[in-house]
XYZ file of N, CA and C in Angstrom:
687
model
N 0.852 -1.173 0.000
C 0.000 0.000 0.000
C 0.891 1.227 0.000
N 1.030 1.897 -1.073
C 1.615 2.846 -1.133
C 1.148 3.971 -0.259
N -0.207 4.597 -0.763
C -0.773 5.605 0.219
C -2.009 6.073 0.134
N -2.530 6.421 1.545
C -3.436 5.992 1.989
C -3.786 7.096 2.207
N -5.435 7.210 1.853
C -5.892 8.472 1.643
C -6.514 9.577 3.223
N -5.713 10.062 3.326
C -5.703 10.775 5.142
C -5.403 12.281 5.310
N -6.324 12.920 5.258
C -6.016 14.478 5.516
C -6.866 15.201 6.898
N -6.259 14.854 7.940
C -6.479 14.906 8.841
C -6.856 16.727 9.681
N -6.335 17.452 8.657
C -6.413 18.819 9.195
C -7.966 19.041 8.668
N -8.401 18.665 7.575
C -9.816 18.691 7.172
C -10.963 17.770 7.299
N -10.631 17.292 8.890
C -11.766 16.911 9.540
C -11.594 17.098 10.970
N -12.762 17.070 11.339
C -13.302 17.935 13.036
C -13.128 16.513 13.984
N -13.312 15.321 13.713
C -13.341 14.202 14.358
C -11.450 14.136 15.198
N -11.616 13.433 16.204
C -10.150 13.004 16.461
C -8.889 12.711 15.511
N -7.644 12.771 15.478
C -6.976 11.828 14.746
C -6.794 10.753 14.562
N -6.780 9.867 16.031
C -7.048 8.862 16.320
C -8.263 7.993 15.972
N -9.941 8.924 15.662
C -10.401 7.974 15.057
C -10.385 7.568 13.455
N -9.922 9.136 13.154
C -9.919 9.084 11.505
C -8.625 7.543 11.076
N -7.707 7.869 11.888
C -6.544 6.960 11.256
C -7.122 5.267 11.783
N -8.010 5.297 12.374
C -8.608 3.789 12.916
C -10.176 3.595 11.420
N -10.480 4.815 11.359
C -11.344 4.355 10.416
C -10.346 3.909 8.950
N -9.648 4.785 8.834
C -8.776 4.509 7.371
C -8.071 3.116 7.465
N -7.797 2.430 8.862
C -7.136 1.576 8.635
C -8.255 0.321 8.875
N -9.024 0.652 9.386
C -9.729 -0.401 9.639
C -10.556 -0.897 7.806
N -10.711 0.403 7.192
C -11.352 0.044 5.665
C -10.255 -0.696 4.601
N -9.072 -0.195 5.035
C -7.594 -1.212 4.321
C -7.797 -2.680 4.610
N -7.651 -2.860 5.802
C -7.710 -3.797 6.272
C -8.914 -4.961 5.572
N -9.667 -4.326 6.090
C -11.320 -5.453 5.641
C -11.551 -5.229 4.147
N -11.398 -4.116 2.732
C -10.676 -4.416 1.806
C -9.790 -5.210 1.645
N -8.918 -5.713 2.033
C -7.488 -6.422 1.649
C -6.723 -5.740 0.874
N -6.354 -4.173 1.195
C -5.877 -3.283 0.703
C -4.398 -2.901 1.394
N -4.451 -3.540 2.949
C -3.738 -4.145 3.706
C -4.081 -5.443 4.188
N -2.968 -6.430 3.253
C -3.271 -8.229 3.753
C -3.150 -8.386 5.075
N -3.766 -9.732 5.437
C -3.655 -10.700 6.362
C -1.980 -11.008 6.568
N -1.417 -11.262 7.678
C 0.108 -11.324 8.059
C 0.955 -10.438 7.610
N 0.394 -9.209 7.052
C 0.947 -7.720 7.170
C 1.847 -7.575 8.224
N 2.872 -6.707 8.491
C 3.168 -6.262 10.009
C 2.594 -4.921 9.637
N 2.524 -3.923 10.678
C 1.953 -2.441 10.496
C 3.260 -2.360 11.530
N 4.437 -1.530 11.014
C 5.448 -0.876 11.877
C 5.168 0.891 11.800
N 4.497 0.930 13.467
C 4.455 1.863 14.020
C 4.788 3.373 12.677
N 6.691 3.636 12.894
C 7.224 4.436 12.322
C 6.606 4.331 10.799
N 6.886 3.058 9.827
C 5.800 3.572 8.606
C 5.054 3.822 8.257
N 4.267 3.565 9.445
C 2.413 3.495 9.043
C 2.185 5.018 9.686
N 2.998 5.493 10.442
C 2.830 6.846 11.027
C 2.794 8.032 10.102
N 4.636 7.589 9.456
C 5.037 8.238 7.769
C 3.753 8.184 7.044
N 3.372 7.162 6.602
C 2.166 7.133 5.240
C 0.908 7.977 5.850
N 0.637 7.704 7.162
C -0.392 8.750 7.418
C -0.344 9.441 7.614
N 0.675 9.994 7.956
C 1.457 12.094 8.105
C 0.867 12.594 9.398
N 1.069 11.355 10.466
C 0.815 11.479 12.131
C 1.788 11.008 13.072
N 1.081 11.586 13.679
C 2.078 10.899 15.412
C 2.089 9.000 15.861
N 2.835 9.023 16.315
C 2.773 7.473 16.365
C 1.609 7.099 17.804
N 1.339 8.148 18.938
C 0.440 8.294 19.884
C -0.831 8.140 19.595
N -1.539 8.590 18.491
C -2.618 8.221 17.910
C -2.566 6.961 17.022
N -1.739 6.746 16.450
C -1.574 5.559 15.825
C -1.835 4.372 16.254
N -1.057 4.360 17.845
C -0.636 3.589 18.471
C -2.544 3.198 19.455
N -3.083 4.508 19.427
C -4.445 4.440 20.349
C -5.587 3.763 19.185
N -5.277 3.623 17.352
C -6.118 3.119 16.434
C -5.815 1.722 16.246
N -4.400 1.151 16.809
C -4.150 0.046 16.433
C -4.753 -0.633 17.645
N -4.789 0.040 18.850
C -5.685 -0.573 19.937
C -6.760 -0.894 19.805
N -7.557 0.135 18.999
C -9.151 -0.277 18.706
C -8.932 -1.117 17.562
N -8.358 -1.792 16.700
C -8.301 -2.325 15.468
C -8.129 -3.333 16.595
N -7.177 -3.647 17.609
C -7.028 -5.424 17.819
C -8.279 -5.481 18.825
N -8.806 -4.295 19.470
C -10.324 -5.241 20.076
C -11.544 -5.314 18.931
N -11.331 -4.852 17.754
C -11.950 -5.649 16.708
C -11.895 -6.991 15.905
N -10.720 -7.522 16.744
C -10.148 -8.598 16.289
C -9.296 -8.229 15.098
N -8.988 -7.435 14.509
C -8.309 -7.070 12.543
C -7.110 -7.195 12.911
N -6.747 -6.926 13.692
C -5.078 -6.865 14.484
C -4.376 -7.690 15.516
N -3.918 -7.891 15.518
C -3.297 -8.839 16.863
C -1.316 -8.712 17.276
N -1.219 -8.519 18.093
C 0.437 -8.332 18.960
C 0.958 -9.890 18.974
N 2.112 -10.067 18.107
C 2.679 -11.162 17.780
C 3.979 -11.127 18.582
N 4.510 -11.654 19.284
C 5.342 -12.136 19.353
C 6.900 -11.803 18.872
N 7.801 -11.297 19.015
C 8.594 -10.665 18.096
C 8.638 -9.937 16.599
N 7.549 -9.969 16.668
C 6.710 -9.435 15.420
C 5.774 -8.224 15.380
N 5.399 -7.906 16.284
C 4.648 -6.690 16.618
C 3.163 -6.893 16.209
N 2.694 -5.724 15.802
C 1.385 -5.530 15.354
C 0.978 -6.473 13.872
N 0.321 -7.783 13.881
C 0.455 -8.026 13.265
C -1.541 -7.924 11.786
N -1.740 -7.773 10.649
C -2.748 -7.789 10.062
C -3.860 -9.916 10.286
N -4.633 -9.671 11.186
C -5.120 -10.564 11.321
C -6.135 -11.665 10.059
N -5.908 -12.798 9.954
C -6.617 -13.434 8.667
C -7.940 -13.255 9.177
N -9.247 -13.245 8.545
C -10.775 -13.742 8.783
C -10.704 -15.330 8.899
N -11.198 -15.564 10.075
C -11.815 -17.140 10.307
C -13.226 -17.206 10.007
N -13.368 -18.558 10.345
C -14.486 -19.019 10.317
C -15.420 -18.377 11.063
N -15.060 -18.283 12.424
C -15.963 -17.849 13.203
C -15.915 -16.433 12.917
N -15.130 -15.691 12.791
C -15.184 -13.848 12.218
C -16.483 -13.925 12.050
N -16.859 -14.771 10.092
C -17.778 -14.235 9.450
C -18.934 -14.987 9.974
N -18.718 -16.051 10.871
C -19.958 -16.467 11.454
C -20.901 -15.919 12.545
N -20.006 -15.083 13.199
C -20.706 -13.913 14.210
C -21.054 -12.226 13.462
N -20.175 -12.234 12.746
C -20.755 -11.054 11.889
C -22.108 -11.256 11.292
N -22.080 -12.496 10.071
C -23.432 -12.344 9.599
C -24.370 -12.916 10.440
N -24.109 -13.328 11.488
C -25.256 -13.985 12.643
C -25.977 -12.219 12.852
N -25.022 -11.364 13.687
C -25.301 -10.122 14.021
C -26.280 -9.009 13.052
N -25.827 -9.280 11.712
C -26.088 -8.795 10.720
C -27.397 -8.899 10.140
N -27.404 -10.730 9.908
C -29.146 -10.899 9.820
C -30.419 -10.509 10.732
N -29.267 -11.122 11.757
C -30.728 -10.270 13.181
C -30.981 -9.085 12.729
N -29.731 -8.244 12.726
C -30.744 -6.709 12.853
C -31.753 -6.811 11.639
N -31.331 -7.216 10.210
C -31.592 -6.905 9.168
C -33.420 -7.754 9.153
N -33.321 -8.829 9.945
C -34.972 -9.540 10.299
C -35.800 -8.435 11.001
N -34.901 -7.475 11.519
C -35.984 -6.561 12.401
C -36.307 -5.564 11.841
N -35.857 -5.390 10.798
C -36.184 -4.159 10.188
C -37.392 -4.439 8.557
N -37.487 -5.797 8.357
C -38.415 -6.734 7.589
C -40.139 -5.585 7.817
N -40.771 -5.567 8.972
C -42.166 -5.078 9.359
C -42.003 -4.195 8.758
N -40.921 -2.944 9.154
C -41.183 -1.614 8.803
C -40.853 -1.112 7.531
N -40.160 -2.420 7.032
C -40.027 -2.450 4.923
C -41.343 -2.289 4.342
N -41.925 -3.178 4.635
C -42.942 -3.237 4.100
C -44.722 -2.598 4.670
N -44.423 -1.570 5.832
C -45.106 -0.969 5.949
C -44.606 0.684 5.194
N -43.863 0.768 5.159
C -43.313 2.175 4.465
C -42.718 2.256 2.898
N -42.933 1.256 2.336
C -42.326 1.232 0.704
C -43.198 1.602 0.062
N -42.609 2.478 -0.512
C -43.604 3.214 -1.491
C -43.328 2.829 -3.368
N -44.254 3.305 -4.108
C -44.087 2.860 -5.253
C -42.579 3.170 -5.882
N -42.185 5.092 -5.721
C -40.744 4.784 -6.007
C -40.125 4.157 -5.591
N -40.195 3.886 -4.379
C -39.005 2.650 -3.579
C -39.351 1.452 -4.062
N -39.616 0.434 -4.823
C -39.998 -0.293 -5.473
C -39.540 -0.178 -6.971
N -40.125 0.756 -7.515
C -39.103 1.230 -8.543
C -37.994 1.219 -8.681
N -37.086 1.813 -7.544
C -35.991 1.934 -7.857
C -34.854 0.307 -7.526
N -35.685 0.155 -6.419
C -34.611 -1.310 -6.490
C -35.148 -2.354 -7.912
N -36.102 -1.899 -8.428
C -36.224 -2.630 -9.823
C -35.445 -2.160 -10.491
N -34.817 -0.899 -10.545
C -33.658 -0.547 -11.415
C -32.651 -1.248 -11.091
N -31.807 -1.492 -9.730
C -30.925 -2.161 -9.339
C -30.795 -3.563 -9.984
N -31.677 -4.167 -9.885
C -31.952 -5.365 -10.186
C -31.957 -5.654 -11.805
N -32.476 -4.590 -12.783
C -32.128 -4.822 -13.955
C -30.613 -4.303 -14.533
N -29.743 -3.761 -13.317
C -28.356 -3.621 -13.555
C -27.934 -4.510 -13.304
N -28.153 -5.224 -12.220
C -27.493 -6.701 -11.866
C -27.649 -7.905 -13.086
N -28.954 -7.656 -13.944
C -29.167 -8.697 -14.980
C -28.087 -8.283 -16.118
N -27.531 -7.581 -16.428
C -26.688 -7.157 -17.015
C -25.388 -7.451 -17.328
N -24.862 -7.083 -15.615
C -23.692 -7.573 -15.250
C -23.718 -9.225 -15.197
N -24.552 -10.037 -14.969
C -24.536 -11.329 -14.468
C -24.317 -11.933 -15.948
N -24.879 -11.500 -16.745
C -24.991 -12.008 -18.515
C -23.550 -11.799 -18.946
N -22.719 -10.848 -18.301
C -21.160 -10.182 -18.572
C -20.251 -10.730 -17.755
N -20.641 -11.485 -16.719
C -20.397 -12.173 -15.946
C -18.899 -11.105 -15.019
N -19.723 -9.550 -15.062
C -18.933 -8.615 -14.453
C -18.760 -8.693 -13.191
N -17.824 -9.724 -11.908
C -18.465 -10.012 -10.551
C -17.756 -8.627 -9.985
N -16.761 -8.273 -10.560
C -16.427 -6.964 -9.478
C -16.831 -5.581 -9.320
N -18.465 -5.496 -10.791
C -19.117 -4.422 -10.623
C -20.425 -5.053 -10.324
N -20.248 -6.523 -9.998
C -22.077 -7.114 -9.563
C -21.894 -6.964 -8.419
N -20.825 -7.211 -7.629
C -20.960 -7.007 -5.940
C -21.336 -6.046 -5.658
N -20.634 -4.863 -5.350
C -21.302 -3.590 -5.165
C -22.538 -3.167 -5.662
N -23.307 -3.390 -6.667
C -23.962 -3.156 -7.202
C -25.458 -4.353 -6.500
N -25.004 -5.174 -6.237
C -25.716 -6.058 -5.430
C -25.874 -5.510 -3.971
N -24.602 -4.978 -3.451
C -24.854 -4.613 -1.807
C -25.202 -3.290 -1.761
N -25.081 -2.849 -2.686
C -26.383 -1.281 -2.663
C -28.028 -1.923 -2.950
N -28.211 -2.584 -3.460
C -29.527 -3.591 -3.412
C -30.046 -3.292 -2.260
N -29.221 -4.128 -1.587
C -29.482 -4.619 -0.414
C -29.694 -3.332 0.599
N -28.621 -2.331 0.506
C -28.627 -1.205 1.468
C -30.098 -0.853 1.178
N -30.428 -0.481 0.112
C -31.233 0.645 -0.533
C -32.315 0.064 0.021
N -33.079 -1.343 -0.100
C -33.876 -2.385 0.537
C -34.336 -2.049 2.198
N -32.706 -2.101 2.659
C -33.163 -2.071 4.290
C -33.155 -0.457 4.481
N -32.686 0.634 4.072
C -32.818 1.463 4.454
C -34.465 2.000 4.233
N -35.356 1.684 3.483
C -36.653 1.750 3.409
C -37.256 1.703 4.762
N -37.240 0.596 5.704
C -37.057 0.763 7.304
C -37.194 1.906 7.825
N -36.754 2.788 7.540
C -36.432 4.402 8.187
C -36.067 3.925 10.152
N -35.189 3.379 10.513
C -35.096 3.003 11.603
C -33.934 3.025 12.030
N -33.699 4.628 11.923
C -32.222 5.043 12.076
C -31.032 4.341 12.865
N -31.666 4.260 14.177
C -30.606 3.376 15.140
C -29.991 1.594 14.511
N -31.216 1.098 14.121
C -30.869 0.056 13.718
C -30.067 -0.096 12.631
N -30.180 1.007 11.438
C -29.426 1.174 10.729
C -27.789 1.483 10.475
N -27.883 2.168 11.773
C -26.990 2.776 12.192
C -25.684 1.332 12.392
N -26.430 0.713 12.850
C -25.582 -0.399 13.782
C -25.070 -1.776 12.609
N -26.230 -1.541 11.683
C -26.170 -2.014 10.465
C -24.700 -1.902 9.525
N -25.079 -0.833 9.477
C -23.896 0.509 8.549
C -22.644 -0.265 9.248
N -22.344 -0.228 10.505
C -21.054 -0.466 10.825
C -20.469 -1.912 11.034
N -21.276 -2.610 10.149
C -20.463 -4.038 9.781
C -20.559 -3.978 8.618
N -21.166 -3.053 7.825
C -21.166 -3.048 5.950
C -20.227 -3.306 5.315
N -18.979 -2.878 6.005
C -17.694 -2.960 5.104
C -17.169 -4.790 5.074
N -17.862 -5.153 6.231
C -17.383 -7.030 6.442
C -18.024 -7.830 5.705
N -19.010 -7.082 5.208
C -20.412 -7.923 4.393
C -20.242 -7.532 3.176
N -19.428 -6.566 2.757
C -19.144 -6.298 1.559
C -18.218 -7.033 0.754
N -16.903 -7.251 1.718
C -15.907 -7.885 1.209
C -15.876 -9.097 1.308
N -16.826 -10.140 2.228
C -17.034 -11.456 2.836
C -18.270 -11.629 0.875
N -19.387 -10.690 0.874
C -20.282 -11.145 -0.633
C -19.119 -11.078 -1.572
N -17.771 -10.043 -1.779
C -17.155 -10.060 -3.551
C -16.799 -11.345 -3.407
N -16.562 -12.368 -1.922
C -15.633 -13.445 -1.898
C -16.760 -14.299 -2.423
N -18.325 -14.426 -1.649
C -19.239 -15.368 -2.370
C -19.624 -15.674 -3.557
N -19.766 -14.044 -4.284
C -20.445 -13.666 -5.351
C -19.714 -14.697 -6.468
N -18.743 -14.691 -6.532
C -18.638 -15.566 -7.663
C -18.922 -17.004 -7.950
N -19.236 -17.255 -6.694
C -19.723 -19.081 -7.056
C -20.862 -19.119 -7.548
N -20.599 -19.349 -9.241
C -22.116 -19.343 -9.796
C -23.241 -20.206 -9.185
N -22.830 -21.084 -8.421
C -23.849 -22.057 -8.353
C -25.238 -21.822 -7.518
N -24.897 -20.672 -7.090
C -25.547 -20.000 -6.026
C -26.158 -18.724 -6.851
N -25.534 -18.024 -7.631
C -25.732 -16.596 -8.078
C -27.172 -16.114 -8.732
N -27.377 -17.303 -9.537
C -28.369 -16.801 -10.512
C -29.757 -17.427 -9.411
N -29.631 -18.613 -8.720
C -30.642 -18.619 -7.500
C -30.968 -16.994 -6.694
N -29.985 -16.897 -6.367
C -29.891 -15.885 -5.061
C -30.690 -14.138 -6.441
N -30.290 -14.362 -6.994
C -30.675 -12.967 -7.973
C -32.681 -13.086 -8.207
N -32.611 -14.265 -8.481
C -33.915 -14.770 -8.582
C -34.879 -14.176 -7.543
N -34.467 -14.483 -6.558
C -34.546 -14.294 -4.703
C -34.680 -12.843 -4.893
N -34.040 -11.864 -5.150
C -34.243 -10.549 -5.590
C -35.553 -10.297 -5.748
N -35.531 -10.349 -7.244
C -36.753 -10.543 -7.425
C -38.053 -10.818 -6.783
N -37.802 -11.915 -6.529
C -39.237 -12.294 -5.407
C -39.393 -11.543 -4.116
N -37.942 -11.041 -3.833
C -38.303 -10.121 -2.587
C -39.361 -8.604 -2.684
N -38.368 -8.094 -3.766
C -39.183 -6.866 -4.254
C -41.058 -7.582 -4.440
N -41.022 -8.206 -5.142
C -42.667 -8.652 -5.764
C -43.293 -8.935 -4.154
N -42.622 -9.617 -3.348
C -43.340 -9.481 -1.811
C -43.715 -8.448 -1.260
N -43.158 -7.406 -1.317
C -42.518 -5.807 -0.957
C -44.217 -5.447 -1.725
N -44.160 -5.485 -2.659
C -45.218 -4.790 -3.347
C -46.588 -5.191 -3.035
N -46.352 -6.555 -2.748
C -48.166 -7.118 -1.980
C -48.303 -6.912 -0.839
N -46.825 -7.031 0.261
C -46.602 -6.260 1.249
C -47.106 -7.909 2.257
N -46.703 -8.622 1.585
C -47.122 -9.845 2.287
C -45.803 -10.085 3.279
N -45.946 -9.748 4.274
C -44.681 -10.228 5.122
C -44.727 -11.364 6.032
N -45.463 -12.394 5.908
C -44.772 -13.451 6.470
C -43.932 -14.304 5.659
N -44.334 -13.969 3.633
C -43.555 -14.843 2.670
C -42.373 -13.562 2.600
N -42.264 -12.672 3.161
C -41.473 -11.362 2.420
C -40.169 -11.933 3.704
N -40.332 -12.413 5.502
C -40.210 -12.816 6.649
C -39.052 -14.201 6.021
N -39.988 -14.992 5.365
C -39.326 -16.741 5.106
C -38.350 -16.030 4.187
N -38.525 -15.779 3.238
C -37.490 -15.778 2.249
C -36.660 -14.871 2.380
N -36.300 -13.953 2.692
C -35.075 -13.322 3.295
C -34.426 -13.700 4.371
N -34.883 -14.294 5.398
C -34.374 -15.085 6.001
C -33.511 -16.595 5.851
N -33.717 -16.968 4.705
C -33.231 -18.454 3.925
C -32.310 -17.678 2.901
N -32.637 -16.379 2.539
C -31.661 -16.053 1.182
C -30.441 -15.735 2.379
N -30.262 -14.874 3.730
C -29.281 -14.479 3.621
C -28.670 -15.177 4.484
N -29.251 -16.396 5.455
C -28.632 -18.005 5.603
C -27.326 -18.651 4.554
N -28.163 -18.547 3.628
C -27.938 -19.221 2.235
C -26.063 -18.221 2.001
N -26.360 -17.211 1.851
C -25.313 -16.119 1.753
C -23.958 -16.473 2.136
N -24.760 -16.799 4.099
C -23.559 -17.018 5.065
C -23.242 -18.017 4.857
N -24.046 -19.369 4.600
C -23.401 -20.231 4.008
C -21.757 -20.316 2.583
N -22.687 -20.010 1.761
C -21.583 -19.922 0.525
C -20.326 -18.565 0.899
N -20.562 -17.896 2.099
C -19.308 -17.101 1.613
C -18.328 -17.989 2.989
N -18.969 -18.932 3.552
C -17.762 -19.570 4.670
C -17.349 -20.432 3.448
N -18.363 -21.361 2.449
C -17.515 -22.237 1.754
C -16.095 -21.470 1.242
N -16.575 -20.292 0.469
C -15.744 -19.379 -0.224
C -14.632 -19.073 0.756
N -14.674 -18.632 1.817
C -13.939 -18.830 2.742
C -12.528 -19.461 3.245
N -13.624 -20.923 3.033
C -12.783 -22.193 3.096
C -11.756 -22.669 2.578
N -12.287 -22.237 1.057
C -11.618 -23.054 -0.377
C -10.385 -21.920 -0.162
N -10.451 -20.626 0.209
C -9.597 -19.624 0.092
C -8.224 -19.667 1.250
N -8.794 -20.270 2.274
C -8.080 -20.585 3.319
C -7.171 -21.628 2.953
N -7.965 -23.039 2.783
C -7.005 -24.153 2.021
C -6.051 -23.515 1.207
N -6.235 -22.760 -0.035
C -5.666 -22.477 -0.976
C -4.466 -21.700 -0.508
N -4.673 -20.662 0.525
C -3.174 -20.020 1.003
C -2.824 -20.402 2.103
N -3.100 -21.761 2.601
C -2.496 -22.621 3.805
C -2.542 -21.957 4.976
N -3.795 -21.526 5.165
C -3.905 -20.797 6.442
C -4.075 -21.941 7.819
């Protein structure tokens, strides 16, 4: 990682949290790998800070688990396990089941509309078999979906595992075997949305994003084997 985008005089927040947010989005990107070291003095250089704040972001990065103190080794970039993404999307679906009622009491015809636009971008990309502009383009779906909710707090809490669910789906998204099911699932969600039937609107989002956590531990897996973790 050459350099990392940080201008710290043009924001009002701490230094310390800005340089924990910047590193924490490297990180869960893979923009900074797994068995990285982060030495203090360079990572201070690239962010054009003190090593005191640095030193207070790498603290909050290892009680997020992203980081961990090795052994003659220092600060070291932590791999995702199994269990990572198994308590994340555990956390993730809950909130996202609770916010199901108030989808479908507040969706309105544009909101319906517009994730039908989403969805005929995704048919697009999937025919192009574009997966690194279907992901994103899939997890704005999804945002755009739950933010209908209007249930700020929950959202809120939402928002701040987005970046794990983002990079855990580019890892799923490509196992076709799953893709063109799960897109389908789209579909039928919105068409629920619109009859406003929520105990079938309840089942099936609940099994699609099961289904999710499933294929992105396989994805996971195969990825782990593959670099002998």
């Amino acid at each position: 990682m050459n350099n990392i985008s940080f201008q710290p005089m043009m924001e009002s927040r701490p230094i310390r949290e800005i340089a924990y947010e910047v590193l924490k989005h490297a990180i869960i990107t893979g923009e900074i790998p797994a068995g990285e070291r982060i030495v203090e003095t360079d990572y201070a250089d690239r962010l054009h800070i003190s090593r005191t704040p640095l030193r207070e972001a790498l603290r909050k990065l290892e009680r997020d688990g992203l980081v961990e103190y090795v052994l003659r080794r220092g600060v070291v970039v932590r791999a995702f396990t199994i269990a990572d993404v198994e308590e994340i999307y555990t956390i993730r679906n809950a909130l996202e089941m609770l916010t199901l009622p108030a989808i479908i009491k507040n969706a309105t015809a544009e909101d319906v509309a517009s994730l039908k636009e989403h969805l005929h971008e995704m048919d697009a990309l999937m025919e192009s078999k574009d997966f690194d502009a279907l992901s994103p383009v899939t997890r704005a779906f999804h945002r755009q979906l739950t933010s209908i909710c209007g249930q700020n707090r929950i959202l809120r809490v939402i928002e701040g595992q987005d970046e794990f669910i983002t990079r855990f789906s580019s890892m799923a998204i490509r196992q076709e075997d799953r893709l063109l099911e799960a897109h389908q699932e789209h579909y039928q969600l919105v068409e629920l949305i619109e009859k406003r039937d929520l105990p079938a609107f309840q089942a099936l989002m609940h099994s699609h994003i099961e289904r999710s956590k499933e294929k992105c531990l396989e994805a996971l897996a195969i990825q782990r084997k593959s670099q002998n973790f």
